[in-house]
Tab-separated table of C-alpha atoms in Angstrom:
chain	number	residue	atom	x	y	z
X	6	UNK	CA	134.809	20.274	104.511
X	7	UNK	CA	131.045	19.990	105.001
X	8	UNK	CA	128.846	22.947	106.000
X	9	UNK	CA	128.334	21.220	109.348
X	10	UNK	CA	132.069	21.243	110.047
X	11	UNK	CA	133.143	24.502	108.412
X	12	UNK	CA	131.897	27.057	110.959
X	13	UNK	CA	133.585	25.556	114.016
X	14	UNK	CA	137.032	27.093	113.822
X	15	UNK	CA	136.862	30.871	114.053
X	16	UNK	CA	136.761	33.353	116.890
X	17	UNK	CA	133.264	34.662	117.600
X	18	UNK	CA	133.318	38.210	116.173
X	19	UNK	CA	130.703	39.398	118.686
X	20	UNK	CA	132.672	38.132	121.699
X	21	UNK	CA	136.288	37.817	120.519
X	22	UNK	CA	137.675	37.646	124.069
X	23	UNK	CA	135.537	34.622	124.989
X	24	UNK	CA	136.771	31.118	124.302
X	25	UNK	CA	140.057	29.782	123.007
X	26	UNK	CA	140.199	28.236	119.522
X	27	UNK	CA	143.533	26.505	120.149
X	28	UNK	CA	141.914	23.451	121.753
X	29	UNK	CA	138.561	21.693	122.111
X	30	UNK	CA	136.939	20.293	125.235
X	31	UNK	CA	135.618	16.750	125.085
X	32	UNK	CA	134.145	16.505	128.599
X	33	UNK	CA	133.534	18.505	131.768
X	34	UNK	CA	133.239	16.926	135.214
X	35	UNK	CA	132.078	19.386	137.883
X	36	UNK	CA	131.949	18.518	141.597
X	37	UNK	CA	130.512	21.499	143.466
X	38	UNK	CA	129.042	22.441	146.826
X	39	UNK	CA	126.518	25.273	147.123
X	40	UNK	CA	125.260	27.002	150.255
X	41	UNK	CA	122.185	29.111	149.388
X	42	UNK	CA	122.242	31.413	152.423
X	43	UNK	CA	125.672	32.953	151.880
X	44	UNK	CA	125.531	32.194	148.124
X	45	UNK	CA	128.779	30.243	148.415
X	46	UNK	CA	129.974	27.947	145.622
X	47	UNK	CA	133.104	25.845	145.634
X	48	UNK	CA	134.616	22.660	144.310
X	49	UNK	CA	136.462	21.447	141.269
X	50	UNK	CA	136.154	21.285	137.507
X	51	UNK	CA	137.980	18.636	135.499
X	52	UNK	CA	138.145	19.143	131.742
X	53	UNK	CA	139.262	16.556	129.201
X	54	UNK	CA	140.432	18.347	126.062
X	55	UNK	CA	142.411	17.986	122.830
X	56	UNK	CA	145.009	20.426	121.568
X	57	UNK	CA	144.612	21.831	118.084
X	58	UNK	CA	147.093	21.841	115.214
X	59	UNK	CA	149.853	23.683	117.076
X	60	UNK	CA	151.689	22.865	120.312
X	61	UNK	CA	150.035	24.449	123.353
X	62	UNK	CA	152.478	26.322	125.530
X	63	UNK	CA	149.595	28.131	127.191
X	64	UNK	CA	145.835	28.293	126.901
X	65	UNK	CA	142.927	30.047	128.563
X	66	UNK	CA	139.674	29.243	130.313
X	67	UNK	CA	136.883	31.705	130.954
X	68	UNK	CA	136.071	32.110	134.662
X	69	UNK	CA	134.557	34.963	136.620
X	70	UNK	CA	135.756	36.273	139.995
X	71	UNK	CA	136.593	33.225	142.126
X	72	UNK	CA	139.483	32.353	144.377
X	73	UNK	CA	141.659	29.730	142.697
X	74	UNK	CA	142.969	26.958	144.932
X	75	UNK	CA	145.112	25.087	142.435
X	76	UNK	CA	145.356	24.278	138.736
X	77	UNK	CA	146.652	20.961	137.413
X	78	UNK	CA	147.386	19.954	133.825
X	79	UNK	CA	147.714	16.204	133.343
X	80	UNK	CA	148.023	15.906	137.111
X	81	UNK	CA	150.926	18.346	137.429
X	82	UNK	CA	150.780	21.830	138.947
X	83	UNK	CA	150.601	24.511	136.266
X	84	UNK	CA	151.467	28.183	136.352
X	85	UNK	CA	148.425	30.419	136.021
X	86	UNK	CA	147.166	33.977	136.205
X	87	UNK	CA	143.557	34.988	136.730
X	88	UNK	CA	142.251	38.435	135.891
X	89	UNK	CA	139.557	40.031	133.788
X	90	UNK	CA	137.532	36.825	133.571
X	91	UNK	CA	140.435	34.899	132.000
X	92	UNK	CA	142.300	32.024	133.635
X	93	UNK	CA	145.580	31.806	131.706
X	94	UNK	CA	147.308	28.468	132.179
X	95	UNK	CA	150.867	27.473	131.314
X	96	UNK	CA	151.502	23.735	131.660
X	97	UNK	CA	154.762	22.533	133.149
X	98	UNK	CA	155.501	21.064	129.724
X	99	UNK	CA	154.088	22.252	126.398
X	100	UNK	CA	151.289	20.076	125.043
X	101	UNK	CA	151.925	18.502	121.655
X	102	UNK	CA	149.673	19.318	118.720
X	103	UNK	CA	146.683	16.987	118.741
X	104	UNK	CA	147.460	15.724	122.246
X	105	UNK	CA	144.683	14.815	124.682
X	106	UNK	CA	145.084	16.443	128.084
X	107	UNK	CA	143.231	17.145	131.321
X	108	UNK	CA	142.849	20.366	133.283
X	109	UNK	CA	141.705	20.439	136.885
X	110	UNK	CA	140.700	23.705	138.549
X	111	UNK	CA	139.808	24.022	142.236
X	112	UNK	CA	137.959	27.230	143.054
X	113	UNK	CA	135.540	28.885	145.449
X	114	UNK	CA	133.686	32.136	145.966
X	115	UNK	CA	130.382	33.942	145.629
X	116	UNK	CA	129.032	33.454	142.110
X	117	UNK	CA	127.560	36.498	140.428
X	118	UNK	CA	126.363	37.273	136.913
X	119	UNK	CA	128.736	38.235	134.123
X	120	UNK	CA	128.267	41.787	132.932
X	121	UNK	CA	126.895	42.111	129.417
X	122	UNK	CA	125.132	44.672	127.212
X	123	UNK	CA	121.856	43.083	128.420
X	124	UNK	CA	122.631	43.213	132.117
X	125	UNK	CA	124.007	40.382	134.226
X	126	UNK	CA	123.856	36.859	132.771
X	127	UNK	CA	124.717	33.520	134.306
X	128	UNK	CA	124.422	32.577	137.974
X	129	UNK	CA	121.603	34.457	139.699
X	130	UNK	CA	120.959	34.283	143.417
X	131	UNK	CA	117.236	34.077	144.155
X	132	UNK	CA	115.361	34.895	147.340
X	133	UNK	CA	115.535	31.194	148.180
X	134	UNK	CA	117.903	29.321	145.894
X	135	UNK	CA	119.614	30.085	142.597
X	136	UNK	CA	119.328	29.630	138.860
X	137	UNK	CA	121.629	29.832	135.871
X	138	UNK	CA	120.618	31.562	132.629
X	139	UNK	CA	123.831	31.942	130.663
X	140	UNK	CA	122.921	33.012	127.139
X	141	UNK	CA	125.164	34.216	125.617
X	142	UNK	CA	128.288	34.615	127.823
X	143	UNK	CA	127.199	33.754	131.374
X	144	UNK	CA	128.727	30.289	131.797
X	145	UNK	CA	131.980	31.620	133.367
X	146	UNK	CA	129.853	32.999	136.216
X	147	UNK	CA	129.976	29.576	137.848
X	148	UNK	CA	132.495	27.230	136.216
X	149	UNK	CA	135.718	27.415	134.156
X	150	UNK	CA	134.998	26.748	130.505
X	151	UNK	CA	135.956	27.316	126.899
X	152	UNK	CA	133.081	29.719	126.458
X	153	UNK	CA	132.183	29.648	122.781
X	154	UNK	CA	129.081	27.977	121.365
X	155	UNK	CA	130.946	25.868	118.796
X	156	UNK	CA	132.929	23.985	121.457
X	157	UNK	CA	130.367	21.386	122.551
X	158	UNK	CA	131.183	18.731	125.155
X	159	UNK	CA	129.573	16.155	127.416
X	160	UNK	CA	129.040	16.938	131.100
X	161	UNK	CA	128.830	15.236	134.457
X	162	UNK	CA	127.708	17.627	137.179
X	163	UNK	CA	127.568	16.839	140.905
X	164	UNK	CA	126.161	19.506	143.217
X	165	UNK	CA	125.754	19.210	146.990
X	166	UNK	CA	123.207	21.434	148.754
X	167	UNK	CA	121.172	21.444	151.966
X	168	UNK	CA	118.648	18.601	151.738
X	169	UNK	CA	115.431	20.680	151.525
X	170	UNK	CA	116.559	21.978	148.142
X	171	UNK	CA	116.128	20.325	144.769
X	172	UNK	CA	118.960	20.585	142.256
X	173	UNK	CA	117.857	20.456	138.629
X	174	UNK	CA	120.352	20.159	135.786
X	175	UNK	CA	119.877	19.264	132.132
X	176	UNK	CA	120.574	15.585	131.569
X	177	UNK	CA	119.877	12.269	133.282
X	178	UNK	CA	119.869	12.106	137.076
X	179	UNK	CA	122.355	9.369	137.959
X	180	UNK	CA	122.239	9.447	141.756
X	181	UNK	CA	120.806	11.443	144.642
X	182	UNK	CA	122.578	10.719	147.921
X	183	UNK	CA	121.697	12.201	151.296
X	184	UNK	CA	124.268	12.341	154.067
X	185	UNK	CA	123.301	14.162	157.223
X	186	UNK	CA	121.772	17.508	156.313
X	187	UNK	CA	123.019	17.645	152.711
X	188	UNK	CA	122.150	15.892	149.475
X	189	UNK	CA	124.389	15.371	146.442
X	190	UNK	CA	122.745	15.296	143.015
X	191	UNK	CA	124.732	13.833	140.112
X	192	UNK	CA	123.623	14.423	136.513
X	193	UNK	CA	125.006	13.184	133.201
X	194	UNK	CA	124.505	15.065	129.941
X	195	UNK	CA	125.977	12.786	127.297
X	196	UNK	CA	124.914	14.854	124.287
X	197	UNK	CA	127.367	17.515	123.061
X	198	UNK	CA	126.487	20.740	124.878
X	199	UNK	CA	127.605	24.347	124.493
X	200	UNK	CA	128.800	26.058	127.650
X	201	UNK	CA	125.968	28.615	127.621
X	202	UNK	CA	123.383	25.818	127.523
X	203	UNK	CA	124.408	24.230	130.828
X	204	UNK	CA	121.927	25.280	133.493
X	205	UNK	CA	121.295	24.765	137.192
X	206	UNK	CA	118.173	25.495	139.232
X	207	UNK	CA	118.285	25.203	143.000
X	208	UNK	CA	115.116	25.687	145.012
X	209	UNK	CA	112.306	24.082	146.979
X	210	UNK	CA	110.103	22.596	144.274
X	211	UNK	CA	107.355	20.029	143.798
X	212	UNK	CA	107.590	17.509	140.944
X	213	UNK	CA	104.952	17.194	138.217
X	214	UNK	CA	105.223	14.472	135.572
X	215	UNK	CA	104.034	15.584	132.147
X	216	UNK	CA	104.736	12.475	130.088
X	217	UNK	CA	107.031	9.522	130.011
X	218	UNK	CA	107.963	6.020	128.865
X	219	UNK	CA	104.643	4.547	130.046
X	220	UNK	CA	102.917	6.415	127.238
X	221	UNK	CA	105.716	5.928	124.738
X	222	UNK	CA	106.614	9.604	124.956
X	223	UNK	CA	109.755	11.517	125.709
X	224	UNK	CA	110.123	11.716	129.525
X	225	UNK	CA	108.892	15.152	130.602
X	226	UNK	CA	108.632	16.675	134.029
X	227	UNK	CA	108.022	20.043	135.624
X	228	UNK	CA	109.177	21.465	138.936
X	229	UNK	CA	107.311	24.338	140.546
X	230	UNK	CA	106.788	25.944	143.954
X	231	UNK	CA	104.088	24.029	145.835
X	232	UNK	CA	101.609	26.913	145.709
X	233	UNK	CA	101.793	27.003	141.884
X	234	UNK	CA	101.373	23.284	141.208
X	235	UNK	CA	97.674	23.540	140.165
X	236	UNK	CA	98.342	26.408	137.753
X	237	UNK	CA	101.491	24.803	136.334
X	238	UNK	CA	99.701	21.480	135.833
X	239	UNK	CA	97.124	23.255	133.677
X	240	UNK	CA	99.498	25.605	131.853
X	241	UNK	CA	101.905	22.849	130.794
X	242	UNK	CA	99.104	20.359	130.184
X	243	UNK	CA	99.432	20.497	126.389
X	244	UNK	CA	103.218	20.236	126.304
X	245	UNK	CA	102.995	16.518	125.531
X	246	UNK	CA	100.955	17.322	122.412
X	247	UNK	CA	103.536	19.960	121.473
X	248	UNK	CA	106.294	17.391	121.828
X	249	UNK	CA	104.469	14.970	119.527
X	250	UNK	CA	103.891	17.674	116.918
X	251	UNK	CA	107.463	18.905	116.979
X	252	UNK	CA	108.819	15.363	116.700
X	253	UNK	CA	106.596	14.902	113.657
X	254	UNK	CA	107.831	18.130	112.059
X	255	UNK	CA	111.422	18.424	113.319
X	256	UNK	CA	112.444	14.815	113.864
X	257	UNK	CA	113.041	12.796	117.047
X	258	UNK	CA	113.567	14.772	120.238
X	259	UNK	CA	117.378	15.074	120.502
X	260	UNK	CA	117.907	14.454	124.251
X	261	UNK	CA	117.062	11.946	126.979
X	262	UNK	CA	114.236	14.004	128.462
X	263	UNK	CA	112.825	17.470	128.957
X	264	UNK	CA	112.513	19.357	132.245
X	265	UNK	CA	110.589	22.543	132.911
X	266	UNK	CA	111.372	24.635	135.982
X	267	UNK	CA	109.132	27.376	137.330
X	268	UNK	CA	111.604	29.371	139.406
X	269	UNK	CA	110.183	31.018	142.499
X	270	UNK	CA	110.849	34.456	141.060
X	271	UNK	CA	109.521	36.650	138.273
X	272	UNK	CA	111.700	36.520	135.138
X	273	UNK	CA	111.748	38.901	132.185
X	274	UNK	CA	111.627	36.015	129.717
X	275	UNK	CA	111.845	32.219	129.923
X	276	UNK	CA	115.282	30.771	129.188
X	277	UNK	CA	116.184	27.629	127.285
X	278	UNK	CA	119.048	25.309	128.153
X	279	UNK	CA	119.986	21.810	127.050
X	280	UNK	CA	117.051	19.591	127.966
X	281	UNK	CA	115.620	22.279	130.277
X	282	UNK	CA	113.554	25.459	130.125
X	283	UNK	CA	113.195	27.880	133.031
X	284	UNK	CA	110.091	30.021	133.488
X	285	UNK	CA	109.219	32.640	136.096
X	286	UNK	CA	106.190	32.764	138.360
X	287	UNK	CA	104.823	35.475	136.050
X	288	UNK	CA	104.640	32.924	133.214
X	289	UNK	CA	102.219	30.709	135.142
X	290	UNK	CA	98.640	32.007	135.427
X	291	UNK	CA	96.474	28.881	135.287
X	292	UNK	CA	94.976	30.106	131.988
X	293	UNK	CA	97.735	29.079	129.532
X	294	UNK	CA	98.514	32.728	128.976
X	295	UNK	CA	102.153	31.920	128.148
X	296	UNK	CA	101.584	28.827	125.999
X	297	UNK	CA	103.323	30.361	122.985
X	298	UNK	CA	106.439	30.708	125.161
X	299	UNK	CA	106.172	27.054	126.176
X	300	UNK	CA	106.207	26.166	122.464
X	301	UNK	CA	109.092	28.557	121.820
X	302	UNK	CA	111.325	27.088	124.527
X	303	UNK	CA	110.542	23.509	123.553
X	304	UNK	CA	111.424	24.241	119.912
X	305	UNK	CA	114.837	25.484	121.015
X	306	UNK	CA	115.750	21.913	121.929
X	307	UNK	CA	116.046	21.324	118.187
X	308	UNK	CA	116.912	24.850	117.044
X	309	UNK	CA	119.774	26.141	119.161
X	310	UNK	CA	120.505	23.256	121.507
X	311	UNK	CA	120.924	20.245	119.217
X	312	UNK	CA	121.607	22.342	116.106
X	313	UNK	CA	123.788	25.095	117.561
X	314	UNK	CA	125.086	28.285	115.994
X	315	UNK	CA	128.814	28.322	115.331
X	316	UNK	CA	128.930	31.915	116.542
X	317	UNK	CA	126.418	34.528	117.589
X	318	UNK	CA	126.092	36.203	114.186
X	319	UNK	CA	123.753	33.345	113.271
X	320	UNK	CA	121.379	33.651	116.225
X	321	UNK	CA	118.406	34.071	113.859
X	322	UNK	CA	118.699	30.334	113.143
X	323	UNK	CA	117.778	29.750	116.796
X	324	UNK	CA	115.201	32.449	117.297
X	325	UNK	CA	113.580	32.533	113.866
X	326	UNK	CA	112.682	28.850	113.979
X	327	UNK	CA	111.587	29.018	117.635
X	328	UNK	CA	109.345	31.959	116.790
X	329	UNK	CA	107.924	30.066	113.821
X	330	UNK	CA	107.301	27.046	116.054
X	331	UNK	CA	104.979	29.280	118.104
X	332	UNK	CA	102.987	30.011	114.945
X	333	UNK	CA	102.970	26.368	113.861
X	334	UNK	CA	101.704	25.265	117.281
X	335	UNK	CA	98.926	27.846	117.055
X	336	UNK	CA	98.020	26.616	113.570
X	337	UNK	CA	98.021	22.934	114.475
X	338	UNK	CA	96.265	23.280	117.849
X	339	UNK	CA	93.142	25.086	116.705
X	340	UNK	CA	94.412	28.664	116.951
X	341	UNK	CA	95.262	31.248	114.343
X	342	UNK	CA	97.176	29.973	111.269
X	343	UNK	CA	100.841	30.812	110.787
X	344	UNK	CA	99.893	33.141	107.925
X	345	UNK	CA	97.901	35.288	110.366
X	346	UNK	CA	100.804	35.559	112.787
X	347	UNK	CA	103.120	36.375	109.872
X	348	UNK	CA	100.813	39.197	108.753
X	349	UNK	CA	100.698	40.634	112.272
X	350	UNK	CA	104.496	40.467	112.548
X	351	UNK	CA	104.939	42.124	109.155
X	352	UNK	CA	102.597	44.958	110.107
X	353	UNK	CA	104.538	45.456	113.336
X	354	UNK	CA	107.928	45.528	111.596
X	355	UNK	CA	106.682	47.905	108.896
X	356	UNK	CA	106.283	50.585	111.554
X	357	UNK	CA	109.761	50.121	113.045
X	358	UNK	CA	113.234	51.163	111.844
X	359	UNK	CA	114.466	48.934	109.023
X	360	UNK	CA	118.152	48.817	109.805
X	361	UNK	CA	118.569	45.227	111.059
X	362	UNK	CA	120.370	42.655	108.926
X	363	UNK	CA	119.036	39.281	110.022
X	364	UNK	CA	122.068	37.188	109.084
X	365	UNK	CA	124.457	39.471	110.978
X	366	UNK	CA	122.523	41.833	113.268
X	367	UNK	CA	125.515	43.022	115.294
X	368	UNK	CA	126.163	42.216	118.923
X	369	UNK	CA	123.990	44.944	120.386
X	370	UNK	CA	120.959	43.856	118.335
X	371	UNK	CA	121.196	40.078	118.636
X	372	UNK	CA	118.272	40.042	121.096
X	373	UNK	CA	116.294	42.800	119.395
X	374	UNK	CA	112.583	41.937	119.195
X	375	UNK	CA	112.775	42.646	115.472
X	376	UNK	CA	115.201	39.753	114.992
X	377	UNK	CA	112.658	37.315	116.428
X	378	UNK	CA	109.771	38.615	114.324
X	379	UNK	CA	111.773	38.972	111.129
X	380	UNK	CA	113.319	35.553	111.745
X	381	UNK	CA	109.853	33.977	111.964
X	382	UNK	CA	108.834	35.852	108.808
X	383	UNK	CA	111.921	34.637	106.952
X	384	UNK	CA	111.014	31.050	107.796
X	385	UNK	CA	107.419	31.672	106.687
X	386	UNK	CA	108.657	33.229	103.429
X	387	UNK	CA	110.627	30.046	102.749
X	388	UNK	CA	107.528	27.967	103.441
X	389	UNK	CA	105.589	30.034	100.923
X	390	UNK	CA	108.335	29.703	98.310
X	391	UNK	CA	108.942	25.977	98.785
X	392	UNK	CA	105.404	24.788	99.469
X	393	UNK	CA	104.491	22.767	102.530
X	394	UNK	CA	105.733	19.366	101.428
X	395	UNK	CA	109.170	20.581	100.383
X	396	UNK	CA	109.442	23.042	103.294
X	397	UNK	CA	108.743	20.574	106.075
X	398	UNK	CA	111.035	17.995	104.490
X	399	UNK	CA	113.760	20.633	104.334
X	400	UNK	CA	113.304	21.525	108.008
X	401	UNK	CA	113.349	17.930	109.228
X	402	UNK	CA	116.426	17.163	107.130
X	403	UNK	CA	118.153	20.256	108.556
X	404	UNK	CA	117.689	19.128	112.142
X	405	UNK	CA	118.553	15.506	111.291
X	406	UNK	CA	121.702	16.143	109.260
X	407	UNK	CA	123.028	18.633	111.812
X	408	UNK	CA	121.912	16.830	114.971
X	409	UNK	CA	124.294	17.764	117.828
X	410	UNK	CA	126.366	19.846	115.392
X	411	UNK	CA	127.125	23.494	114.744
X	412	UNK	CA	125.864	25.544	111.823
X	413	UNK	CA	125.887	28.935	110.157
X	414	UNK	CA	123.738	30.901	107.754
X	415	UNK	CA	125.763	29.947	104.668
X	416	UNK	CA	125.276	26.273	105.415
X	417	UNK	CA	121.550	26.817	105.869
X	418	UNK	CA	121.097	28.672	102.585
X	419	UNK	CA	123.035	25.947	100.759
X	420	UNK	CA	120.749	23.383	102.383
X	421	UNK	CA	117.567	25.209	101.323
X	422	UNK	CA	118.703	25.405	97.687
X	423	UNK	CA	118.701	21.599	97.442
X	424	UNK	CA	114.892	21.391	97.661
X	425	UNK	CA	112.315	21.860	94.909
X	426	UNK	CA	110.459	25.158	95.179
X	427	UNK	CA	107.443	26.855	93.701
X	428	UNK	CA	109.431	30.056	93.292
X	429	UNK	CA	113.212	30.663	93.157
X	430	UNK	CA	114.532	30.836	96.711
X	431	UNK	CA	117.698	32.854	96.070
X	432	UNK	CA	115.809	36.142	96.023
X	433	UNK	CA	113.855	35.155	99.146
X	434	UNK	CA	117.022	34.296	101.034
X	435	UNK	CA	118.813	37.471	99.957
X	436	UNK	CA	115.917	39.799	100.765
X	437	UNK	CA	115.054	38.363	104.188
X	438	UNK	CA	118.518	37.459	105.470
X	439	UNK	CA	120.972	39.930	103.978
X	440	UNK	CA	119.073	43.132	103.257
X	441	UNK	CA	117.730	45.534	105.854
X	442	UNK	CA	114.665	46.779	103.958
X	443	UNK	CA	111.546	44.834	104.940
X	444	UNK	CA	110.395	42.729	101.946
X	445	UNK	CA	106.707	42.571	100.987
X	446	UNK	CA	104.555	40.170	103.042
X	447	UNK	CA	105.164	36.521	102.082
X	448	UNK	CA	102.356	34.946	100.061
X	449	UNK	CA	102.002	31.268	99.116
X	450	UNK	CA	103.355	30.377	95.678
């Protein structure tokens, strides 16, 4: 079994009650109606799935507090219970091992975030509209799913809203149909997608085009409140150059296009999703004050979205490379070199508790600021040990070989060891990934 395949099977130790390893979902088809005023969501979800190596007499989906209308398995009514965020389904007839099957769930209610150690995550009602930011366990706030990052599937999502609102979803817009006072938006995301990376933004936005086929670039667009269009146009003005740099360093962009949304609300941090990044009004100042965050979210399209962690112990593989992409963009765009940013990060970490193990930080520390900084430093330490030529070849091969797959730390360290280095990498990997004591600052070999 290859490193790409090996991590897919286990229960996520940080969220053992989320997801069901007894089957895999191949495709989701969501047909939903949303009314912003009362924050009312309803419709159906149809899942096409495959049973695992044992017969399935029952299985579960993750779904927050909604009223269930009916549940069908292969077109037949199934027995179900729904409590504690778990929809437990018993088909009329047990599903054979390896059998393909469909599940259809009709539901309605008022979506609300899923409780987590970091506050509510998932569906968030805004002053005028809504957005979804699901990392790590917020997807059940709005649709039934097998909520574990390793179970990636394709999606078709249709959402009907009042016509003044735009509906933005990661993927290709297939149709937009207006009937009376409502409009239905239908999107297709063909690339394998983890449940937490499916996003929705609903609001009254203006469209800005940032790049596209006419210039031979990846199609890019931004959506922002009308009053912020001038600032957003300036702040995202160098995103096309970022895209070109990251394609050079990380390989071809892995999706059909890239959409940026400036939600009409202040957000603590921007949020990445598959083919989409969502920023708050506080991230747009007309002076490119958040450009490092624009680079960070774009880099996640490779690190996290295309190449996805098998479980949340390995989150440094997402955040460490996205943090390092900030430093690389600075270096390549006329700003401070990556070595400067690494030195600043090292100085910061030296004054903080040294009790975080990067390769397995623990659930409560998976979004600790130290993980981001130490993750960027670990990547920089590998660059220093390998040398630029070998390092950048290693990184591009990593994203290429694991495109649309799932990965873990062991697979990454095995990958790194295949490349020539100026200094032995085993000690670098051990010190930065598996020990808690902060190693000395990385220096070029």
